[in-house]
Short mmCIF file of C-alpha atoms in Angstrom, two decimals:
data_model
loop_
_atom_site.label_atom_id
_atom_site.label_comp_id
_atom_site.label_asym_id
_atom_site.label_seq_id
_atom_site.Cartn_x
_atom_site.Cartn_y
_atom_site.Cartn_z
CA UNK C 1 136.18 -198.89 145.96
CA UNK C 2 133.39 -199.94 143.77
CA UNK C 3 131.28 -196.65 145.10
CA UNK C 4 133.57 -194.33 143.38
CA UNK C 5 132.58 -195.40 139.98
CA UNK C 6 129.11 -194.28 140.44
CA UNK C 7 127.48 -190.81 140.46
CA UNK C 8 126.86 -188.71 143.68
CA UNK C 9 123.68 -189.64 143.23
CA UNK C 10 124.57 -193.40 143.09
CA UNK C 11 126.76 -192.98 145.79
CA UNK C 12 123.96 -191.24 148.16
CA UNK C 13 121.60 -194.39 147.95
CA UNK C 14 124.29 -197.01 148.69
CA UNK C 15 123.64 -196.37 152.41
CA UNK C 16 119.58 -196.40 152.36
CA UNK C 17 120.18 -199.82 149.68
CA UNK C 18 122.15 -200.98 152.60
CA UNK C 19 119.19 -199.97 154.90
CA UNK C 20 116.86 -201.50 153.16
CA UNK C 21 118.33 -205.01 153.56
CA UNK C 22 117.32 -205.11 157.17
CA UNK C 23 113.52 -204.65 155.84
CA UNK C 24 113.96 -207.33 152.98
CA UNK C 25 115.15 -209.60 155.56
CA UNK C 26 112.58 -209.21 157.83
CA UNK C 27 109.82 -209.86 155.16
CA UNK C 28 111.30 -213.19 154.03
CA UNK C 29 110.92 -214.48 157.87
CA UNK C 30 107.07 -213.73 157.80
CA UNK C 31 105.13 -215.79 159.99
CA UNK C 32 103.56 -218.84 157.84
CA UNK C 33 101.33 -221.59 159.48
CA UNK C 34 102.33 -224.18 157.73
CA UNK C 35 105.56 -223.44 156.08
CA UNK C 36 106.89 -220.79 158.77
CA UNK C 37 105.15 -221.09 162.25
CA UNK C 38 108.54 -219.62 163.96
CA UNK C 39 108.34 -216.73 162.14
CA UNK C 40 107.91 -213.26 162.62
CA UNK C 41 104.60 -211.74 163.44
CA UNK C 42 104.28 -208.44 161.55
CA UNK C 43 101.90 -205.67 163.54
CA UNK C 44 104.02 -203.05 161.92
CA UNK C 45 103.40 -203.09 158.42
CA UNK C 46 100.10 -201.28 157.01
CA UNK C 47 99.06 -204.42 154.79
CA UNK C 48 95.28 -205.72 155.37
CA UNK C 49 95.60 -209.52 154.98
CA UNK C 50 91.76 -209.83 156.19
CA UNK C 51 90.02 -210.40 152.26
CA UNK C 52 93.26 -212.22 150.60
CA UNK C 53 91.12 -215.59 150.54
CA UNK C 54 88.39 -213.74 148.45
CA UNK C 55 90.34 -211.86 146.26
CA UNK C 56 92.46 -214.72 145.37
CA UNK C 57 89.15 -216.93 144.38
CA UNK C 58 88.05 -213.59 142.66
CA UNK C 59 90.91 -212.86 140.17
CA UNK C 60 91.49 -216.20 139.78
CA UNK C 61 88.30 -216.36 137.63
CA UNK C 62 89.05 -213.58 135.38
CA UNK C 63 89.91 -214.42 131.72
CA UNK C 64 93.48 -212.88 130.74
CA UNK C 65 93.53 -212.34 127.28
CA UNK C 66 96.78 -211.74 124.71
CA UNK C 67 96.14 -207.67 125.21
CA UNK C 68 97.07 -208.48 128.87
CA UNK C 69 100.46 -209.18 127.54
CA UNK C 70 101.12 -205.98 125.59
CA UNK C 71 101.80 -202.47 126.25
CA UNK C 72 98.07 -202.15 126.25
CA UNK C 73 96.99 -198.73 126.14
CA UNK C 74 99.86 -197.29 127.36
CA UNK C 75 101.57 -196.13 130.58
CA UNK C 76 98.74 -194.04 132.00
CA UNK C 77 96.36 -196.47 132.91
CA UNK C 78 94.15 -197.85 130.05
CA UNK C 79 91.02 -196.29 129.18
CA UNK C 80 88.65 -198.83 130.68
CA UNK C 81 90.67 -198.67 134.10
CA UNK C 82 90.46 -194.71 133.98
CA UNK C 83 86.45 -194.88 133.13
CA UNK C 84 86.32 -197.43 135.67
CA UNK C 85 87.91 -195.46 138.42
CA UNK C 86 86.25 -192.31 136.92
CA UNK C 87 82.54 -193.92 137.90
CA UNK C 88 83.64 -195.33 141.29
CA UNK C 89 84.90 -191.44 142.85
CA UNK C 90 81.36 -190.58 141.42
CA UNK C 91 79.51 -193.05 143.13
CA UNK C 92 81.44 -193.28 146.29
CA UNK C 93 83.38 -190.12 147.08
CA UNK C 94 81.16 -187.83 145.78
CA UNK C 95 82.79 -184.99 144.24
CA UNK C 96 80.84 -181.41 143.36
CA UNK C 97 81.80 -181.85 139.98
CA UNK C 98 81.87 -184.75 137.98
CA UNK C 99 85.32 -186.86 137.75
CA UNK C 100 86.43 -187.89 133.98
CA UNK C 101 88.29 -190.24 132.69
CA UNK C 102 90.85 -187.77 131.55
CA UNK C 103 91.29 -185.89 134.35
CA UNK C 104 93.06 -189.61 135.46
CA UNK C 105 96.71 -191.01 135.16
CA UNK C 106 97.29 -194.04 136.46
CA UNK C 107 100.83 -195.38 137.62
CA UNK C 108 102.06 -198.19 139.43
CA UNK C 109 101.20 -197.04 142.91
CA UNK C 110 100.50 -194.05 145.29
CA UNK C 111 104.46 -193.85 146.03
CA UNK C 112 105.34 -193.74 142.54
CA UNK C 113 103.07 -191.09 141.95
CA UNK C 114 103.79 -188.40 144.90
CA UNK C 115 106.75 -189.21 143.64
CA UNK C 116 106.13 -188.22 140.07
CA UNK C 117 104.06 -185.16 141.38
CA UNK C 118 107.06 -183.65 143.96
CA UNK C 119 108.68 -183.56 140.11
CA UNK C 120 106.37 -182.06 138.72
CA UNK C 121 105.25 -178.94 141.34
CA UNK C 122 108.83 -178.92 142.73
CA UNK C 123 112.40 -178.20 142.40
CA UNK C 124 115.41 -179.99 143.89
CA UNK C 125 115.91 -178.32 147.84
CA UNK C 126 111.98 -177.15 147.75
CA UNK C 127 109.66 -178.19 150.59
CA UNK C 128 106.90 -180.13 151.63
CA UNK C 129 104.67 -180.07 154.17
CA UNK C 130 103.55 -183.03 156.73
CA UNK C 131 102.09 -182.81 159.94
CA UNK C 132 103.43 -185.02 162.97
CA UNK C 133 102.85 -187.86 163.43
CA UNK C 134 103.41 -188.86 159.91
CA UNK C 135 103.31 -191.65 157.36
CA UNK C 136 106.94 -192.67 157.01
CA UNK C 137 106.99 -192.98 153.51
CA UNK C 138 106.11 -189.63 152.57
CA UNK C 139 109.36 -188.50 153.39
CA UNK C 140 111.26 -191.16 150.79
CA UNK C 141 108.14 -190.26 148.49
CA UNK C 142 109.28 -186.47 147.76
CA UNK C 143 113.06 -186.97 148.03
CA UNK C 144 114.82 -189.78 146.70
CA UNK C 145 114.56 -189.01 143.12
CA UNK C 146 112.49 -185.39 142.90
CA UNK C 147 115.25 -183.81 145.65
CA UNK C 148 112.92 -181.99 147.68
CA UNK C 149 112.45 -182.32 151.23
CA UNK C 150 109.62 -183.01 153.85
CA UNK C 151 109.61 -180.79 156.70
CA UNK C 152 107.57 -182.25 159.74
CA UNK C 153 104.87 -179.36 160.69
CA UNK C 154 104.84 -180.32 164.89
CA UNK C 155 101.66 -179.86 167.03
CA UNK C 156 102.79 -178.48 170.04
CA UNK C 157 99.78 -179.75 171.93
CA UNK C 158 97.16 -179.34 169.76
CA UNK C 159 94.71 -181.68 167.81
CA UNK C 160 96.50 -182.89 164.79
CA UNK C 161 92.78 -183.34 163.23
CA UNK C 162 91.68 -180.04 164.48
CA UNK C 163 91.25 -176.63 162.39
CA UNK C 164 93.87 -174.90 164.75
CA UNK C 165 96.53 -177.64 163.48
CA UNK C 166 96.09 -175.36 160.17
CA UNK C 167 97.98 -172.65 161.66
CA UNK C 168 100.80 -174.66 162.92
CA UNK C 169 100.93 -175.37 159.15
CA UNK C 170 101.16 -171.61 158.35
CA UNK C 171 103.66 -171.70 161.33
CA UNK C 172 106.15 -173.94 159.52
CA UNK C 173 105.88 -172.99 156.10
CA UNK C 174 106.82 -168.74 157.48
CA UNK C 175 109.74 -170.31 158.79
CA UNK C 176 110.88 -172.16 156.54
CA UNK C 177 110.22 -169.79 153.99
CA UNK C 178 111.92 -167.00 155.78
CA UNK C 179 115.13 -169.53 156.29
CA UNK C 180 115.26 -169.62 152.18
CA UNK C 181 113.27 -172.93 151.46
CA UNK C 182 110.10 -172.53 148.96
CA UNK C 183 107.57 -174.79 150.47
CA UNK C 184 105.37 -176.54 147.59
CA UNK C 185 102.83 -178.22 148.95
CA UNK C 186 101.00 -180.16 151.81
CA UNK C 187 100.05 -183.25 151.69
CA UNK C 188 97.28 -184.53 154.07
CA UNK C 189 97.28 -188.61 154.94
CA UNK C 190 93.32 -188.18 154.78
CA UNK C 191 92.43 -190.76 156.58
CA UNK C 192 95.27 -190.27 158.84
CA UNK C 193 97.89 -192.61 158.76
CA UNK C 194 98.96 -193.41 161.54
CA UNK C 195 96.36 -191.73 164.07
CA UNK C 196 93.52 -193.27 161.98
CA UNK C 197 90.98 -190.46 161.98
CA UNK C 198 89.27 -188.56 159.18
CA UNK C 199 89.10 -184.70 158.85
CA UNK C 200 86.33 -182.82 159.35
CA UNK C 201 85.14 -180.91 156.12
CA UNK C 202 85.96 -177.88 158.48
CA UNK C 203 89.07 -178.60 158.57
CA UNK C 204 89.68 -179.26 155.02
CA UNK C 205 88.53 -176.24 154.01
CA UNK C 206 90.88 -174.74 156.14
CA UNK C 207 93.41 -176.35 154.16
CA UNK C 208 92.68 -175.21 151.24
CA UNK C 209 92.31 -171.45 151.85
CA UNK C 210 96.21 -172.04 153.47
CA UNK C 211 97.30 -173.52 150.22
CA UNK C 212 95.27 -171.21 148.36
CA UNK C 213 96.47 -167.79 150.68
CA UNK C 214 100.61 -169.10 149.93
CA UNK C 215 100.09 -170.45 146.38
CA UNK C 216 101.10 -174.30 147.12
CA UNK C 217 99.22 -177.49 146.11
CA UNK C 218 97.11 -179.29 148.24
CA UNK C 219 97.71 -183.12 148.00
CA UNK C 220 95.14 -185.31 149.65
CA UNK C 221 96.36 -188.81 149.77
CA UNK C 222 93.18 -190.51 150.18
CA UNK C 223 94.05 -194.26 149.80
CA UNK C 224 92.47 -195.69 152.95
CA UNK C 225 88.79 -193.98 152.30
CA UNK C 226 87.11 -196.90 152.04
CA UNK C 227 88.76 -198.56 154.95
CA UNK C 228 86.42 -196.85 157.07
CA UNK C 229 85.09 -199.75 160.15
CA UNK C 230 82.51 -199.04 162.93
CA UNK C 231 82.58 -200.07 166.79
CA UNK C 232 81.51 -199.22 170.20
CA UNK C 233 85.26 -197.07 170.73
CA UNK C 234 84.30 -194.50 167.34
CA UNK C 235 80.23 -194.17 167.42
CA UNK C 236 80.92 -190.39 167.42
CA UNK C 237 83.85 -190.49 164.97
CA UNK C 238 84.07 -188.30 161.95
CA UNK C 239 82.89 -189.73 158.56
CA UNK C 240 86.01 -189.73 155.78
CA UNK C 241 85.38 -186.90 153.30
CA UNK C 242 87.11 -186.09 150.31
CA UNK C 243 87.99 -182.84 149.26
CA UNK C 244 86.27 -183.58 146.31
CA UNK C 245 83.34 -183.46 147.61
CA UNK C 246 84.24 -179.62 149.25
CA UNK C 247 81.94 -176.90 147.30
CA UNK C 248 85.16 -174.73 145.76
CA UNK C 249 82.88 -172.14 144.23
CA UNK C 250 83.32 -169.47 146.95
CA UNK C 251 86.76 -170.33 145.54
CA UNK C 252 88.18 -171.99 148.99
CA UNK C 253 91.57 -173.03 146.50
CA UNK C 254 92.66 -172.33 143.19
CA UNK C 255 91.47 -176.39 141.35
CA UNK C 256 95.06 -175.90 139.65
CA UNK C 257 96.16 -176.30 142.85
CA UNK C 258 94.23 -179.26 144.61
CA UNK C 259 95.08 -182.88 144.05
CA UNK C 260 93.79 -186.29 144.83
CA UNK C 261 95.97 -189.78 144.77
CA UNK C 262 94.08 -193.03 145.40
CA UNK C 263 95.31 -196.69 145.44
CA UNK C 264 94.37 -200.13 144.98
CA UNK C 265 97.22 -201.14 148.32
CA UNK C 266 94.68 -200.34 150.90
CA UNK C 267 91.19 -199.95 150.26
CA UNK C 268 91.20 -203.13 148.15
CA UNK C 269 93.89 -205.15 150.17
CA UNK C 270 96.50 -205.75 147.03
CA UNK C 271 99.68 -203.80 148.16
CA UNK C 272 101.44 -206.30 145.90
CA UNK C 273 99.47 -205.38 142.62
CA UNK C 274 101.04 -202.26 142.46
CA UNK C 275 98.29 -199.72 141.15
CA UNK C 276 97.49 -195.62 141.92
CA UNK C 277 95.90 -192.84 140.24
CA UNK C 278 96.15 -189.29 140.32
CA UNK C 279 93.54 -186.87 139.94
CA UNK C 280 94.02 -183.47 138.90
CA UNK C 281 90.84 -182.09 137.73
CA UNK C 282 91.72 -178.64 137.72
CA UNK C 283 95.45 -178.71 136.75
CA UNK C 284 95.79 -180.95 132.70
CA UNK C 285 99.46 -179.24 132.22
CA UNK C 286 100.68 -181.36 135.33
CA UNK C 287 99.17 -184.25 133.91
CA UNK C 288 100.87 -184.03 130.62
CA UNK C 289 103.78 -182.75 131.83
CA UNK C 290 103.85 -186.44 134.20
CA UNK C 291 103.20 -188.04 131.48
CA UNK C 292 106.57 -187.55 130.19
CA UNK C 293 108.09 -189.13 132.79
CA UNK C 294 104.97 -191.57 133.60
CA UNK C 295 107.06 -194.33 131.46
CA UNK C 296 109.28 -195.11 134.55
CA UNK C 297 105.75 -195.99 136.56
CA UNK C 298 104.20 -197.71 133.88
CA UNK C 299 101.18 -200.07 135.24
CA UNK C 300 101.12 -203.97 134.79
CA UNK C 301 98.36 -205.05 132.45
CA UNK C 302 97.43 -207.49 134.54
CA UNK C 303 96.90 -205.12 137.51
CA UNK C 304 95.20 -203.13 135.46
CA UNK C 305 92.70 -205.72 134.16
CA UNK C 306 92.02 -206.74 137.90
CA UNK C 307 91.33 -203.42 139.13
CA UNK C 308 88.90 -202.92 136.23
CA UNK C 309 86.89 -205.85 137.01
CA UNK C 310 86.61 -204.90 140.74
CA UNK C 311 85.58 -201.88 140.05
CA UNK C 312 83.04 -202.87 137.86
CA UNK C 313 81.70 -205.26 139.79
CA UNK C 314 79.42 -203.15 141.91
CA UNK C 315 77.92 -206.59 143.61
CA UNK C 316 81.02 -207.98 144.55
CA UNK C 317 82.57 -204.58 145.41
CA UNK C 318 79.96 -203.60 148.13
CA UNK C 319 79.83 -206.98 150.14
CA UNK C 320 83.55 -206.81 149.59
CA UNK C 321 83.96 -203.40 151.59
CA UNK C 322 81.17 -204.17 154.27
CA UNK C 323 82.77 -207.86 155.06
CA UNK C 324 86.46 -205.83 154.92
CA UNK C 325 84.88 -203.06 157.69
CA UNK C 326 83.60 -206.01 160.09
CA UNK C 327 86.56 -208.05 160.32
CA UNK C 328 88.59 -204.83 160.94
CA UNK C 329 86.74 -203.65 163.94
CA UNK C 330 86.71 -207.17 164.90
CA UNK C 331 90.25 -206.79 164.80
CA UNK C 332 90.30 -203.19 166.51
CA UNK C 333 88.20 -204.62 169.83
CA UNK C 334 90.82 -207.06 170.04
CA UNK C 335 93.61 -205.28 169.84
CA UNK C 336 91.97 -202.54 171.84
CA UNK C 337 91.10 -205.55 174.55
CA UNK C 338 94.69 -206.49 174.57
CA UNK C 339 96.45 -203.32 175.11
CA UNK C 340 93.80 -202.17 177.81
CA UNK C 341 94.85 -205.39 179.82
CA UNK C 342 98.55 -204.24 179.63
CA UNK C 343 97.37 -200.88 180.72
CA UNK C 344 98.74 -199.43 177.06
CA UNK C 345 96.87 -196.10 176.29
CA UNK C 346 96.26 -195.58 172.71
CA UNK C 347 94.00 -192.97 170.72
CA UNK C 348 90.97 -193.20 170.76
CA UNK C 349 88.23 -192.31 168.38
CA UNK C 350 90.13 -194.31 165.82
CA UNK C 351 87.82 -196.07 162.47
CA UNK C 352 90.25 -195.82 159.49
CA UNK C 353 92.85 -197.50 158.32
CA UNK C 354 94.44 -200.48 159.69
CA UNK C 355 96.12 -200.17 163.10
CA UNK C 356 95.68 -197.76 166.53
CA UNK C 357 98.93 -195.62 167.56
CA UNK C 358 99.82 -197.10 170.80
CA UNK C 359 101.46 -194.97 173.63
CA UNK C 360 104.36 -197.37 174.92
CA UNK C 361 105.89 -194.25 177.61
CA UNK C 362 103.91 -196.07 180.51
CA UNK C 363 105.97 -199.35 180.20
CA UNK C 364 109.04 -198.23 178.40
CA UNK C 365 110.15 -195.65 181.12
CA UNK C 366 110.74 -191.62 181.29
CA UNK C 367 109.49 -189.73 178.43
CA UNK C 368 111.89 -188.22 175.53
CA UNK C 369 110.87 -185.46 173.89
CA UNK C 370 111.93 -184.90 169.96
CA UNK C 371 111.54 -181.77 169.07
CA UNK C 372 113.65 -181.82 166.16
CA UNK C 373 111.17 -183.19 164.37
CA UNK C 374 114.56 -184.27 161.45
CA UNK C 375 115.83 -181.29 160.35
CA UNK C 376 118.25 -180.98 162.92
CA UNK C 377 117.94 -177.34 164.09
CA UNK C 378 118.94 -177.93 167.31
CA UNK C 379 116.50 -177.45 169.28
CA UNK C 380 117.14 -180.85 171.29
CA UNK C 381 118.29 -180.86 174.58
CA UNK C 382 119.60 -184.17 174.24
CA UNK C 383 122.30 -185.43 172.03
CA UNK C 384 121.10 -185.56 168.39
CA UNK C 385 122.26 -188.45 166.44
CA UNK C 386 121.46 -189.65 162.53
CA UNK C 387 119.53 -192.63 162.22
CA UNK C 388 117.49 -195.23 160.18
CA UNK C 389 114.87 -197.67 161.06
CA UNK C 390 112.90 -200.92 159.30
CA UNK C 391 110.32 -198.37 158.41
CA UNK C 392 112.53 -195.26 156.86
CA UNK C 393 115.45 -197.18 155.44
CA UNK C 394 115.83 -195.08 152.20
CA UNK C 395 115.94 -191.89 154.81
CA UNK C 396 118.95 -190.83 157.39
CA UNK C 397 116.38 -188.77 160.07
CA UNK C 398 118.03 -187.22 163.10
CA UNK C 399 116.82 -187.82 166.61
CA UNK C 400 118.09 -188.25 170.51
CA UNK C 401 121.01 -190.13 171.26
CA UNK C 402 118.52 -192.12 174.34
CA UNK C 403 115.59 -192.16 172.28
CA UNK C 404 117.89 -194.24 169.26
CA UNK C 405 119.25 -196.30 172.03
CA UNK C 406 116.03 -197.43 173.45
CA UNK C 407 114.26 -198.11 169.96
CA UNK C 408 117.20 -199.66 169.16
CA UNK C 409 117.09 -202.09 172.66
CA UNK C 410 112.95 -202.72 172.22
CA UNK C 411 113.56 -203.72 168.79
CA UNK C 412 115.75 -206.37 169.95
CA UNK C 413 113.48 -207.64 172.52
CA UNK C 414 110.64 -207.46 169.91
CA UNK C 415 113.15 -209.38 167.51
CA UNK C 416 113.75 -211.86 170.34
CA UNK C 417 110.18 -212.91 170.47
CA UNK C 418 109.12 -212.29 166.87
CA UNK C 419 106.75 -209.86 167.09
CA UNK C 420 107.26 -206.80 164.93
CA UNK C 421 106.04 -203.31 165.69
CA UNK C 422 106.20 -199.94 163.95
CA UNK C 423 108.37 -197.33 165.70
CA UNK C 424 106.82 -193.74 166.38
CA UNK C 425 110.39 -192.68 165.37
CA UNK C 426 109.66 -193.49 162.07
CA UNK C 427 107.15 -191.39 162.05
CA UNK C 428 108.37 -188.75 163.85
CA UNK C 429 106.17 -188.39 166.94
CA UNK C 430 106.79 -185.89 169.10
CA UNK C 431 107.76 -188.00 172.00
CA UNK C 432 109.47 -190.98 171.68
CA UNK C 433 107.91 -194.17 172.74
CA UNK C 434 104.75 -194.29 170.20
CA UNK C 435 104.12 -197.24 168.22
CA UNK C 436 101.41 -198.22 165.72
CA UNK C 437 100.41 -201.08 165.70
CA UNK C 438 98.19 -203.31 163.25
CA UNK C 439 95.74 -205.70 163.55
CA UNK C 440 94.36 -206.12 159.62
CA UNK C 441 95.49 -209.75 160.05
CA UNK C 442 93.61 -213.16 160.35
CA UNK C 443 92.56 -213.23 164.24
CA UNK C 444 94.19 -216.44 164.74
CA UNK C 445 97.67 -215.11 163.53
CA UNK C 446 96.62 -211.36 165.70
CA UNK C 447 96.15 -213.67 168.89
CA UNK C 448 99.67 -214.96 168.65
CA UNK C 449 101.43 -211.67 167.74
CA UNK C 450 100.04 -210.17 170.94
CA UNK C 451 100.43 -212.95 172.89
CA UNK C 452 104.49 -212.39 171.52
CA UNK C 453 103.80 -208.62 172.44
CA UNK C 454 102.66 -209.68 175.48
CA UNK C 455 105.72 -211.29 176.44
CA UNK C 456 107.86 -208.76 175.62
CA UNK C 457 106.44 -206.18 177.36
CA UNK C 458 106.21 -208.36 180.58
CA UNK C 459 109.90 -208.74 179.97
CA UNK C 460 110.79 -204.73 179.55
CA UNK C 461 108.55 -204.30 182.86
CA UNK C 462 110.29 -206.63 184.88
CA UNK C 463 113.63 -205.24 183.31
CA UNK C 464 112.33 -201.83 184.81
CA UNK C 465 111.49 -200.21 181.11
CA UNK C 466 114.18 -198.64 178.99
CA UNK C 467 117.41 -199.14 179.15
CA UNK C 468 118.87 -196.13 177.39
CA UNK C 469 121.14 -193.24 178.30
#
């Protein structure tokens, strides 16, 4: 009864709030050493605990003065942080023109911010752009509070990373278009999340003549472009680039059009600090016209004083990011090591990020194809059902009947042993039994995860794989 005294927008989100209880209870069983050795193994969840130990010593030195315990400089980053971040895309993601501190707003996070930037390029119903497989959160990202709606741009076959992926793009967007949806932008996971690749500058430029050809915004989500790790699997794997650093002046894209968002989650292991920027170099009326509503995302001091000092600290920042990349492809051989003894194909090529997206259809049983790819058009031979999962619980997605059923029934063995994975579901792959996986945490915790995994999988093998329909 209680739902009928709220809004119908209060009354949508008391099903994902629900949802999101499953994911809140999972975190607070985290596997501890000391205090929780039972406890769940998390492999699904794109946090790098590799650096925590360092960090921690780090900030734990740094001085927090009285200012750290005002409003600061206000709720756009303060102007230390934005010079800060200003001289770090200079020096490390070299951009054709020089990035200023003003061409900067700063909120509390990368989600916060696409989801400040679907309100400001987009109306309530409009469209966005994704390709599959895709980073789960982008969908919540654009439509929980803007309104608009992701549609998933499918492959059919092709090279997600590849320049003819642009054209699926173009595919989509007609369709859409011609269906009565405006389609906004595209954003790019560059690096990929989940497939863990960088684009060729081919590619991106490719990207931006699209955007540039149907007058929608280009946003590059380029949080993991540090998190760039080398090993004997991805000697011939594509550096990251950032668009940035893509010579516009044969003008590839209108620069009102092109925009960058950068975190502190991923590249500099502090998920919890809750810190993003925005860069807009070409476009200052989006800027001020976020900062009207930048309030609601309004940065910690204390974040903000952190991420400062890192950034400043040139010394500490470099050993910092080549210690990160060793332990990560430490962690990628052994991971890789693992699920070639299971005889688990993943793909290859991989050295961003912080996990490999594992192809479970060998062990699990017959393959199920998804076409629908969530918008529910139908075009599923099999029964198509609405669902959520740990890793889209603000989101209702529609899928196959068998494919829900067998998530549903690995999750449960996975919850048996506790081991936790990341459903390709959730990301809505093309053919249901992809997982990523992650292995950004200590070794010693990694080892018993997959020894977990290990079980389980020797378990759905012996139970003859699936289970479902």
């Amino acid at each position: 009864m209680s739902e009928q005294t709220l809004s119908k927008r209060g009354q949508k989100g008391v099903p994902a709030g629900e949802a999101f209880g499953k994911l809140v209870e999972m975190f607070g069983q985290i596997y501890d050493k000391e205090t929780r050795p039972d406890g769940i193994i998390s492999l699904g969840v794109a946090e790098n605990g590799l650096m925590h130990e360092e960090l921690v010593s780090y900030f734990n030195k740094i001085d927090i003065a009285s200012k750290e315990l005002t409003y600061g400089d206000g709720p756009f980053g303060s102007r230390a942080l934005r010079s800060a971040l200003a001289s770090f895309f200079n020096d490390y993601f070299h951009p054709v023109h020089k990035v200023l501190p003003d061409q900067l707003l700063v909120a509390n996070g990368c989600t916060s911010l696409l989801d400040l930037v679907t309100f400001g390029i987009a109306d309530e119903g409009d469209g966005v752009l994704v390709g599959r497989p895709l980073y789960t959160g982008f969908q919540s990202d654009v439509n929980t509070r803007a309104g608009a709606k992701v549609y998933p741009v499918s492959s059919e076959g092709k090279d997600p990373m590849s320049e003819e992926m642009v054209g699926q793009y173009e595919k989509e967007l007609l369709k859409q278009e011609k269906q009565g949806i405006k389609i906004r932008a595209i954003i790019l996971a560059s690096p990929h999340n989940p497939l863990g690749k960088c684009y060729s500058p081919t590619t991106l430029k490719a990207y931006m003549r699209l955007c540039n050809h149907h007058r929608i915004h280009l946003i590059s989500d380029e949080i993991y472009a540090m998190t760039i790790y080398q090993t004997p699997h991805n000697t011939t794997a594509l550096p990251f680039t950032s668009v940035l650093a893509i010579n516009n002046n044969n003008n590839l894209i209108d620069p009102s059009l092109l925009h960058v968002i950068y975190g502190m989650s991923k590249d500099f292991s502090c998920n919890g600090l809750r810190a993003g920027v925005l860069l807009s170099p070409g476009n200052p009326s989006l800027l001020k016209s976020l900062k009207s509503v930048a309030l609601f995302a309004w940065p910690a001091s204390v974040t903000d004083l952190y991420w400062t000092t890192l950034l400043n600290d040139r010394e500490f920042l470099n050993g910092y990011f080549e210690e990160n990349s060793r332990r990560l492809g430490k962690g990628y051989m052994r991971l890789t090591g693992f699920l070639k003894e299971q005889g688990v194909a993943w793909v290859e090529g991989s050295n961003s990020g912080f996990y490999l997206w594992a192809d479970f259809r060998a062990v699990l049983g017959d393959a199920i194809v998804v076409r629908d790819g969530g918008d529910g058009k139908g075009e599923e031979e099999e029964e198509v059902v609405e669902a959520m999962t740990v890793e889209r619980p603000s989101q209702v997605y529609r899928t196959s009947r068998k494919a829900k059923e067998r998530d549903d029934w690995f999750y449960g063995k996975l919850m048996e042993k506790k081991v936790y994975v990341a459903s390709g579901d959730a990301f809505f792959a093309e053919e249901h039994g992809w997982y990523r996986i992650s292995f950004s945490v200590p070794m010693n915790v990694l080892d018993i995860g997959l020894r977990r995994l290990g079980e389980v999988l020797g378990e759905v093998r012996a139970e003859g794989g699936g289970k479902a329909g």
